[in-house]
Short mmCIF file of C-alpha atoms in Angstrom, two decimals:
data_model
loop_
_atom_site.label_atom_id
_atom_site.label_comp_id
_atom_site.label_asym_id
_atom_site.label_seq_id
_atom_site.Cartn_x
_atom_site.Cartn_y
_atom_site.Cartn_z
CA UNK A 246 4.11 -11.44 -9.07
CA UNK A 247 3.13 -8.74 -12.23
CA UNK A 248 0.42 -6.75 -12.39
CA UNK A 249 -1.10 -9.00 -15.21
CA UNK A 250 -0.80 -12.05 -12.63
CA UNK A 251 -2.38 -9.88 -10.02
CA UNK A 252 -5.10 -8.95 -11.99
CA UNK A 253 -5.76 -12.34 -13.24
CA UNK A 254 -5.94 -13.05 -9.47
CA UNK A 255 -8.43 -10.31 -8.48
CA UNK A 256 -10.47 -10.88 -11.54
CA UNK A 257 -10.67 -14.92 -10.69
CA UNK A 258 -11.72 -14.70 -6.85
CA UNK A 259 -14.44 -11.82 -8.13
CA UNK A 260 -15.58 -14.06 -10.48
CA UNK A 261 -15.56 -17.42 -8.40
CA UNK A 262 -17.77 -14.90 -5.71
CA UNK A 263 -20.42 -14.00 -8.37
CA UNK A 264 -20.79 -17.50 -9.46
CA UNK A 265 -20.94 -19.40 -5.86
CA UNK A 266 -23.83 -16.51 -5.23
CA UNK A 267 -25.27 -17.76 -8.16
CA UNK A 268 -25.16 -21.64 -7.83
CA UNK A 269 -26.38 -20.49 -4.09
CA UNK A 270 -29.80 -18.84 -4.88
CA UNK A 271 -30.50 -21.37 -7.33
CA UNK A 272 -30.01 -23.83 -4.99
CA UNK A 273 -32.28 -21.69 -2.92
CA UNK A 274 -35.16 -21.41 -5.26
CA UNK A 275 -35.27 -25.15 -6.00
CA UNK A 276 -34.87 -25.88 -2.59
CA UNK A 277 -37.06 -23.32 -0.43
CA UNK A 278 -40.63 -22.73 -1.91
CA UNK A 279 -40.56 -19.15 0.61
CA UNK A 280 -37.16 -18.13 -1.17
CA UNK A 281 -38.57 -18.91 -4.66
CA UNK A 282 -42.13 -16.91 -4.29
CA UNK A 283 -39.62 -14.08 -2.36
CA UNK A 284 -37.33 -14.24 -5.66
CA UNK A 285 -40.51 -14.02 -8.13
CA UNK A 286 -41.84 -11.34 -5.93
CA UNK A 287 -38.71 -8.66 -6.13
CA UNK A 288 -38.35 -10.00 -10.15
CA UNK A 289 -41.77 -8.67 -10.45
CA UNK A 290 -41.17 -5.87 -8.61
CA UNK A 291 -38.35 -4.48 -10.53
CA UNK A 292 -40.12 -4.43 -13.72
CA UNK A 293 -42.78 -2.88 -11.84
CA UNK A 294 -40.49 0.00 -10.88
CA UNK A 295 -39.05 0.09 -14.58
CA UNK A 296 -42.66 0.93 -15.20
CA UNK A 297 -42.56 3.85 -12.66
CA UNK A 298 -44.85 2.05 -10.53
CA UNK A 299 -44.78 1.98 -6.50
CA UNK A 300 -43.31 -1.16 -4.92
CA UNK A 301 -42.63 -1.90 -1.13
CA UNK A 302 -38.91 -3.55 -2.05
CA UNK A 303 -37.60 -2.94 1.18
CA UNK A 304 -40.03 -4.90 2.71
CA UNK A 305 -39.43 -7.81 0.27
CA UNK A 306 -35.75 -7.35 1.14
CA UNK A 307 -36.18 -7.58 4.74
CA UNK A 308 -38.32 -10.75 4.02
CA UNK A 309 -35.43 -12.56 1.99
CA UNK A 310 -33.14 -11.76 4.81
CA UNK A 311 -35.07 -13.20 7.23
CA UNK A 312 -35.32 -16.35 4.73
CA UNK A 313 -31.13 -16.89 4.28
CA UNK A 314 -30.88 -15.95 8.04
CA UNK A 315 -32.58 -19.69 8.90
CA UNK A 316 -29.68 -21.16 5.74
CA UNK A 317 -27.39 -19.39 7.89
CA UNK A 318 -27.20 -16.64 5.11
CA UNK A 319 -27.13 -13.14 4.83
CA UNK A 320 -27.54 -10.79 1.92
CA UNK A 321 -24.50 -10.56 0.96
CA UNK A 322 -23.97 -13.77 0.28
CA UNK A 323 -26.25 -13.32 -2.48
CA UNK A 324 -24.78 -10.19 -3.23
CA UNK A 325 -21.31 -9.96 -2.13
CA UNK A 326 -19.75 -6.67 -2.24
CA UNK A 327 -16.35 -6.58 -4.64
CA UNK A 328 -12.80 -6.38 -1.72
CA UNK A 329 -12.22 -2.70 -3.50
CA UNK A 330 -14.55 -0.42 -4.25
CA UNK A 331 -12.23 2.19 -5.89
CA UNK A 332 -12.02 -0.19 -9.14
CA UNK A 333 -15.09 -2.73 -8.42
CA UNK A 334 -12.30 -5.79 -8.37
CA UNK A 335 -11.29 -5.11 -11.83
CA UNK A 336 -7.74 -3.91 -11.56
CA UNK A 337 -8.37 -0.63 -12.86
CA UNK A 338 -9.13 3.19 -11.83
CA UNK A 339 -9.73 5.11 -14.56
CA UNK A 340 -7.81 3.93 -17.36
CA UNK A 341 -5.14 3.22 -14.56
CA UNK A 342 -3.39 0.21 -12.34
CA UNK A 343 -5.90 0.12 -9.53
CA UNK A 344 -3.94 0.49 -5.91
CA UNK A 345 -5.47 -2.99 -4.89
CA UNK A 346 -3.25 -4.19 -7.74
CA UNK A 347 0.27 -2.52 -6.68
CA UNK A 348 -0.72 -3.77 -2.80
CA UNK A 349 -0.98 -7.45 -4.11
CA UNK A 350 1.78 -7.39 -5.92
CA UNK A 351 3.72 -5.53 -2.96
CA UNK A 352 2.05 -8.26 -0.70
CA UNK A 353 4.11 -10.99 -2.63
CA UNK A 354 7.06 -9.59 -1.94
CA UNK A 355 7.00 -9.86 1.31
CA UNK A 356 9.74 -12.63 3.11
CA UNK A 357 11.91 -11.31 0.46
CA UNK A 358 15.39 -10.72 1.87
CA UNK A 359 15.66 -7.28 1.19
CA UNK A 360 11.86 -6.55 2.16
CA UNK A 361 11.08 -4.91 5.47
CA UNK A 362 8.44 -5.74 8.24
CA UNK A 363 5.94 -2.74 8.57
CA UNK A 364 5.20 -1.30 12.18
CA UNK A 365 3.25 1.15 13.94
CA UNK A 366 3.38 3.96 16.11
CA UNK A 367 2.23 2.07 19.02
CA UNK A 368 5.58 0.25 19.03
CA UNK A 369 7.73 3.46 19.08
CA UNK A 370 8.92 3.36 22.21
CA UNK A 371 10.56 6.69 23.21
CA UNK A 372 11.65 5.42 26.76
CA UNK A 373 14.58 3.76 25.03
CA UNK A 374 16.21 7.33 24.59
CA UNK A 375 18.25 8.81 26.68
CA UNK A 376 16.64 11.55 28.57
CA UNK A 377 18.53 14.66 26.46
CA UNK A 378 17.28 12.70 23.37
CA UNK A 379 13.48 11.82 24.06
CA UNK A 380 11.95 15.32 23.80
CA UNK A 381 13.65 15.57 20.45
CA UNK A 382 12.32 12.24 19.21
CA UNK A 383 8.80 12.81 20.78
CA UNK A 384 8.67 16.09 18.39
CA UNK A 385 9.90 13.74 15.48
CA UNK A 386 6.84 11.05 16.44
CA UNK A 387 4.18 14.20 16.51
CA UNK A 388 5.46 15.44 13.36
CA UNK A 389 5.42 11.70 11.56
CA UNK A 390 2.00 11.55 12.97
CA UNK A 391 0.62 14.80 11.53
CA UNK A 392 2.26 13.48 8.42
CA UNK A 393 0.52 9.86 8.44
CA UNK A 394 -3.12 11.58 9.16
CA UNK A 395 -2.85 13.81 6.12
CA UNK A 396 -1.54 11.26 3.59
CA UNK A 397 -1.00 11.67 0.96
CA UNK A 398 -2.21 14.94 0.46
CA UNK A 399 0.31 16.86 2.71
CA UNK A 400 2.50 19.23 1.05
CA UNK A 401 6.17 17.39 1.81
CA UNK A 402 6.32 14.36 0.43
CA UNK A 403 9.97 13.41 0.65
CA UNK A 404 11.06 12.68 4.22
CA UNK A 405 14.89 12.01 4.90
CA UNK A 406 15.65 10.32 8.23
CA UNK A 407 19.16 10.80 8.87
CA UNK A 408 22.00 10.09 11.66
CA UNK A 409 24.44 7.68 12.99
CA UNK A 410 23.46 3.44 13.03
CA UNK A 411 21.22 2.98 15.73
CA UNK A 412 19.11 6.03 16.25
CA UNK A 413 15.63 4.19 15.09
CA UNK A 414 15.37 5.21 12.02
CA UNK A 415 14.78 2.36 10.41
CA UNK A 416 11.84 1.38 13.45
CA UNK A 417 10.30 4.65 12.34
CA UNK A 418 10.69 4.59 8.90
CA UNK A 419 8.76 1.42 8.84
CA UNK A 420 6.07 2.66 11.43
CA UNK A 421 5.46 5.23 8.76
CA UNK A 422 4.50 3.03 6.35
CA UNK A 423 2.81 0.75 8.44
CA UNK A 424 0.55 3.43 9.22
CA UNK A 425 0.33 4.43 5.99
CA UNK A 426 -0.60 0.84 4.95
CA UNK A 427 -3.27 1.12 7.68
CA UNK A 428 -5.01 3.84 5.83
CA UNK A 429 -5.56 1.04 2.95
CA UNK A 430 -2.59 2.80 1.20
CA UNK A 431 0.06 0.88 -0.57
CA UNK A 432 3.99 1.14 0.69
CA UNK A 433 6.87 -0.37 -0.50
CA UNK A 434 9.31 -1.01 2.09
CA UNK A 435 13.04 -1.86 1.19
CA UNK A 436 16.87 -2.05 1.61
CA UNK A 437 18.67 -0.01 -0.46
CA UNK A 438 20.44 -3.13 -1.28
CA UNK A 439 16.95 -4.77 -2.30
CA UNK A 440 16.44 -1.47 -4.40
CA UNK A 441 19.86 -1.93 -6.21
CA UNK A 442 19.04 -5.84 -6.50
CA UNK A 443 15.40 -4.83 -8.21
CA UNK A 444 17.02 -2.22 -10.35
CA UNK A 445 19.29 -4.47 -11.35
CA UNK A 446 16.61 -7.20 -12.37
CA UNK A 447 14.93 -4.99 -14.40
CA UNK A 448 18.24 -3.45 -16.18
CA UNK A 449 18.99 -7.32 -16.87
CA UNK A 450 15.77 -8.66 -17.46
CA UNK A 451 14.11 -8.96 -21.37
CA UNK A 452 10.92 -11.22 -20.57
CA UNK A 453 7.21 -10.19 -19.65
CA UNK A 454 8.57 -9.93 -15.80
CA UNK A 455 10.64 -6.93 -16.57
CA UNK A 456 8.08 -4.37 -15.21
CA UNK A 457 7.22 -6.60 -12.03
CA UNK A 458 10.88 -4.97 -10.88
CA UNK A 459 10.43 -0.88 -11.63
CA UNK A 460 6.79 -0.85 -12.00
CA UNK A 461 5.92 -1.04 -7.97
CA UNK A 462 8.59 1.31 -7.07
CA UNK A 463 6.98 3.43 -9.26
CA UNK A 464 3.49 3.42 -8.49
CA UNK A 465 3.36 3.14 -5.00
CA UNK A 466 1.72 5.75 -2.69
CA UNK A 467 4.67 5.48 -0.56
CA UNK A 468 8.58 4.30 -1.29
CA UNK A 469 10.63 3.44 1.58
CA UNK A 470 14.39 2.99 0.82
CA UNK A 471 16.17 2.27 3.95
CA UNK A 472 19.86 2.86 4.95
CA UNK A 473 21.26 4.50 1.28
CA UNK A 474 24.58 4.52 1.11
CA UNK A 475 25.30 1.10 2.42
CA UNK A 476 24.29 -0.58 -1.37
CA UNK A 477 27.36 -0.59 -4.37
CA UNK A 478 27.71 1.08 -6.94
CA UNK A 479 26.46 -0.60 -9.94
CA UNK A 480 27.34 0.94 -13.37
CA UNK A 481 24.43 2.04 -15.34
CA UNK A 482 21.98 0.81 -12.24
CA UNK A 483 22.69 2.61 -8.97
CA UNK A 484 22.84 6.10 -9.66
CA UNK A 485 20.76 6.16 -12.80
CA UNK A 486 17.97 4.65 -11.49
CA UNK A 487 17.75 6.31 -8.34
CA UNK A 488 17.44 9.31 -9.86
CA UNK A 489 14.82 8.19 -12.36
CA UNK A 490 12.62 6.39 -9.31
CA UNK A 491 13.02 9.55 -7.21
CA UNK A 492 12.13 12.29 -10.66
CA UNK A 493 9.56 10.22 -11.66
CA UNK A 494 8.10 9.87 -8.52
CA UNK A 495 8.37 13.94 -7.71
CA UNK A 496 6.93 14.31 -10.81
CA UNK A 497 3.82 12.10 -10.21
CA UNK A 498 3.40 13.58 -6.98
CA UNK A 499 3.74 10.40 -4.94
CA UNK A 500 6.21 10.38 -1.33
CA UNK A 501 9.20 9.03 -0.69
CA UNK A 502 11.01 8.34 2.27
CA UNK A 503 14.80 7.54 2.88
CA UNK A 504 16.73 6.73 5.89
CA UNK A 505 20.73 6.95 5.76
CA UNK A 506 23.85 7.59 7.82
CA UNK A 507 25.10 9.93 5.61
CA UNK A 508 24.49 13.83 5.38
CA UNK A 509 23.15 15.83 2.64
CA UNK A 510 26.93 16.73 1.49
CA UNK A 511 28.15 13.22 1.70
CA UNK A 512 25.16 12.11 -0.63
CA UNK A 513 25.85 14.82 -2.89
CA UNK A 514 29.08 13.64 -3.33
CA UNK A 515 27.98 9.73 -4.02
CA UNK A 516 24.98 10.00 -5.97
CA UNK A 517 25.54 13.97 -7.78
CA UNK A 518 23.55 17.07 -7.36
CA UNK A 519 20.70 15.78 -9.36
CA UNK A 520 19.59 13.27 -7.47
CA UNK A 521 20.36 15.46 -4.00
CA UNK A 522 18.29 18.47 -5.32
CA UNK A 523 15.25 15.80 -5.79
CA UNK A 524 15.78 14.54 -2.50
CA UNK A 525 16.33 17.72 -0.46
CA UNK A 526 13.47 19.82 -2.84
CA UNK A 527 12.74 22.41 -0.14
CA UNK A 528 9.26 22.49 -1.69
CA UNK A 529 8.41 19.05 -1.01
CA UNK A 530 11.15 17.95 1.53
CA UNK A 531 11.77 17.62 5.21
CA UNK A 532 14.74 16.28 6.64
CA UNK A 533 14.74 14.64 9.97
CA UNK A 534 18.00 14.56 11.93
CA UNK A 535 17.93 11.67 14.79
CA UNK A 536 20.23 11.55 17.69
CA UNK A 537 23.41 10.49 17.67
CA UNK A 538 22.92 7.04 20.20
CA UNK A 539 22.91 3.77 19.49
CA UNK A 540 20.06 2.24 21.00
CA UNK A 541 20.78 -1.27 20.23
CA UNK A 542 22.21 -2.14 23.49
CA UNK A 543 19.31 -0.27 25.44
CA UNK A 544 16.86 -2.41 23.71
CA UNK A 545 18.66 -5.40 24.51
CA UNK A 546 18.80 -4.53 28.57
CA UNK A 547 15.18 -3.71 28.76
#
């Protein structure tokens, strides 16, 4: 899905809301002679108040709630509120792609098979550590948390979460942006390989679908990019449009957050000192190093 479908989308249901609230009072007033004289009543009373006259509305309000309570009714059907309130269900915030927008879109993505599940905190287990490694991890979990309750207005904004296969960081990159999520954020959550595979799509791609693939990496609150350095090396894709993703996104002031097995020399080395200077910006970064323990087989015996 593009952001012009998901519009379209938003736009419809609002629509489709307004007018079932409309076919339903009409209904009402045709139907209820206590609903009708209610309806001519606050009608009255709002030219009243456009006069700068004194009208009880509230009790005329409490009166037609009382009246769709026996329909089995409340206000709001008759008013109902639009799902965001930062654009009013009309795509847009100021001139720009409302978040509810990049979420939907984000939303459709999901059983994709380069997509990733988002978790929580709650399901961090640190017992799964061994006991030299939990009070490091249980300083990484405080830290994430801090991060998660000041989003997105805390100062670092890329995290790297890096170490040997195994050490969780996958788990807790995706509790990150589950939490994130939580906070009615949006969060993109991907392989590197999906990354490559979208990059690609959109390097390859000359119809109206072209932005669906760049566009959401882009505007995100928060990208996720797990295990770089497993994905190829695509010419013209891989390294150029990491680069571009990670400077434009620096430059917009949105976060980022990578996991990988390799260390900061090692990515250096693969993607060039560009792309590692955006990553490890000492400004805006914080690197996370996990223990070195695979905790694949201590899941599986608990």
């Amino acid at each position: 899905m593009d952001y012009t479908a998901a519009i379209k989308e938003i736009t419809a249901k609002r629509r489709r809301e307004i007018d079932d609230a409309a076919a339903l009072k009409q209904r009402l007033v045709e139907s209820d002679k206590r609903f009708y004289e209610n309806e001519r009543a606050l009608r009255l009373a709002g030219l009243q108040e456009l006069r700068g006259e004194k009208v009880d509305v509230k009790k005329l309000l409490k009166e037609r709630a009382e009246i769709l309570k026996t329909h089995g009714f409340s206000a709001l059907s008759l008013d109902p509120p639009p799902a965001c309130k930062t654009c009013g269900d009309t795509g847009y915030d100021g001139g720009k792609i409302c978040r509810c927008v990049i979420k939907k879109v984000l939303e459709s993505e999901k059983g994709s098979k380069f997509a990733l599940s988002p978790r929580y905190f709650s399901d961090m287990d640190i017992s799964v550590y061994s006991q030299k490694s939990r009070p490091a991890m249980e300083k990484i979990k405080a830290k994430l948390e801090k991060y998660v309750a000041g989003f997105p207005e805390v100062e670092v904004r890329n995290l790297i979460f890096m170490g040997h296969a195994g050490g969780g960081k996958t788990f807790a990159a995706t509790a990150v942006a589950g939490e994130v999520m939580r906070k009615g954020y949006s969060a993109a959550i991907m392989t590197a390989f999906g990354f490559v595979e979208s990059m690609r799509a959109y390097h390859t791609t000359f119809d109206d679908s072209k932005e669906s693939y760049l566009s959401p990496v882009l505007d995100c609150d928060l990208l996720v990019i797990d295990d770089l350095g497993t994905e190829s090396i695509l010419k013209n894709i891989t390294l150029e449009y990491l680069y571009l993703v990670l400077n434009e996104r620096m430059i917009s002031g949105k976060h980022t957050l990578i996991t990988t097995n390799l260390t900061p020399s090692d990515l250096a080395v693969r993607y060039g000192e560009r792309t590692a200077s955006r990553l490890f910006d000492k400004r805006i970064a914080y690197a996370f190093p996990f223990p070195d323990e695979d905790l694949r087989n201590a899941i599986k015996k608990k």
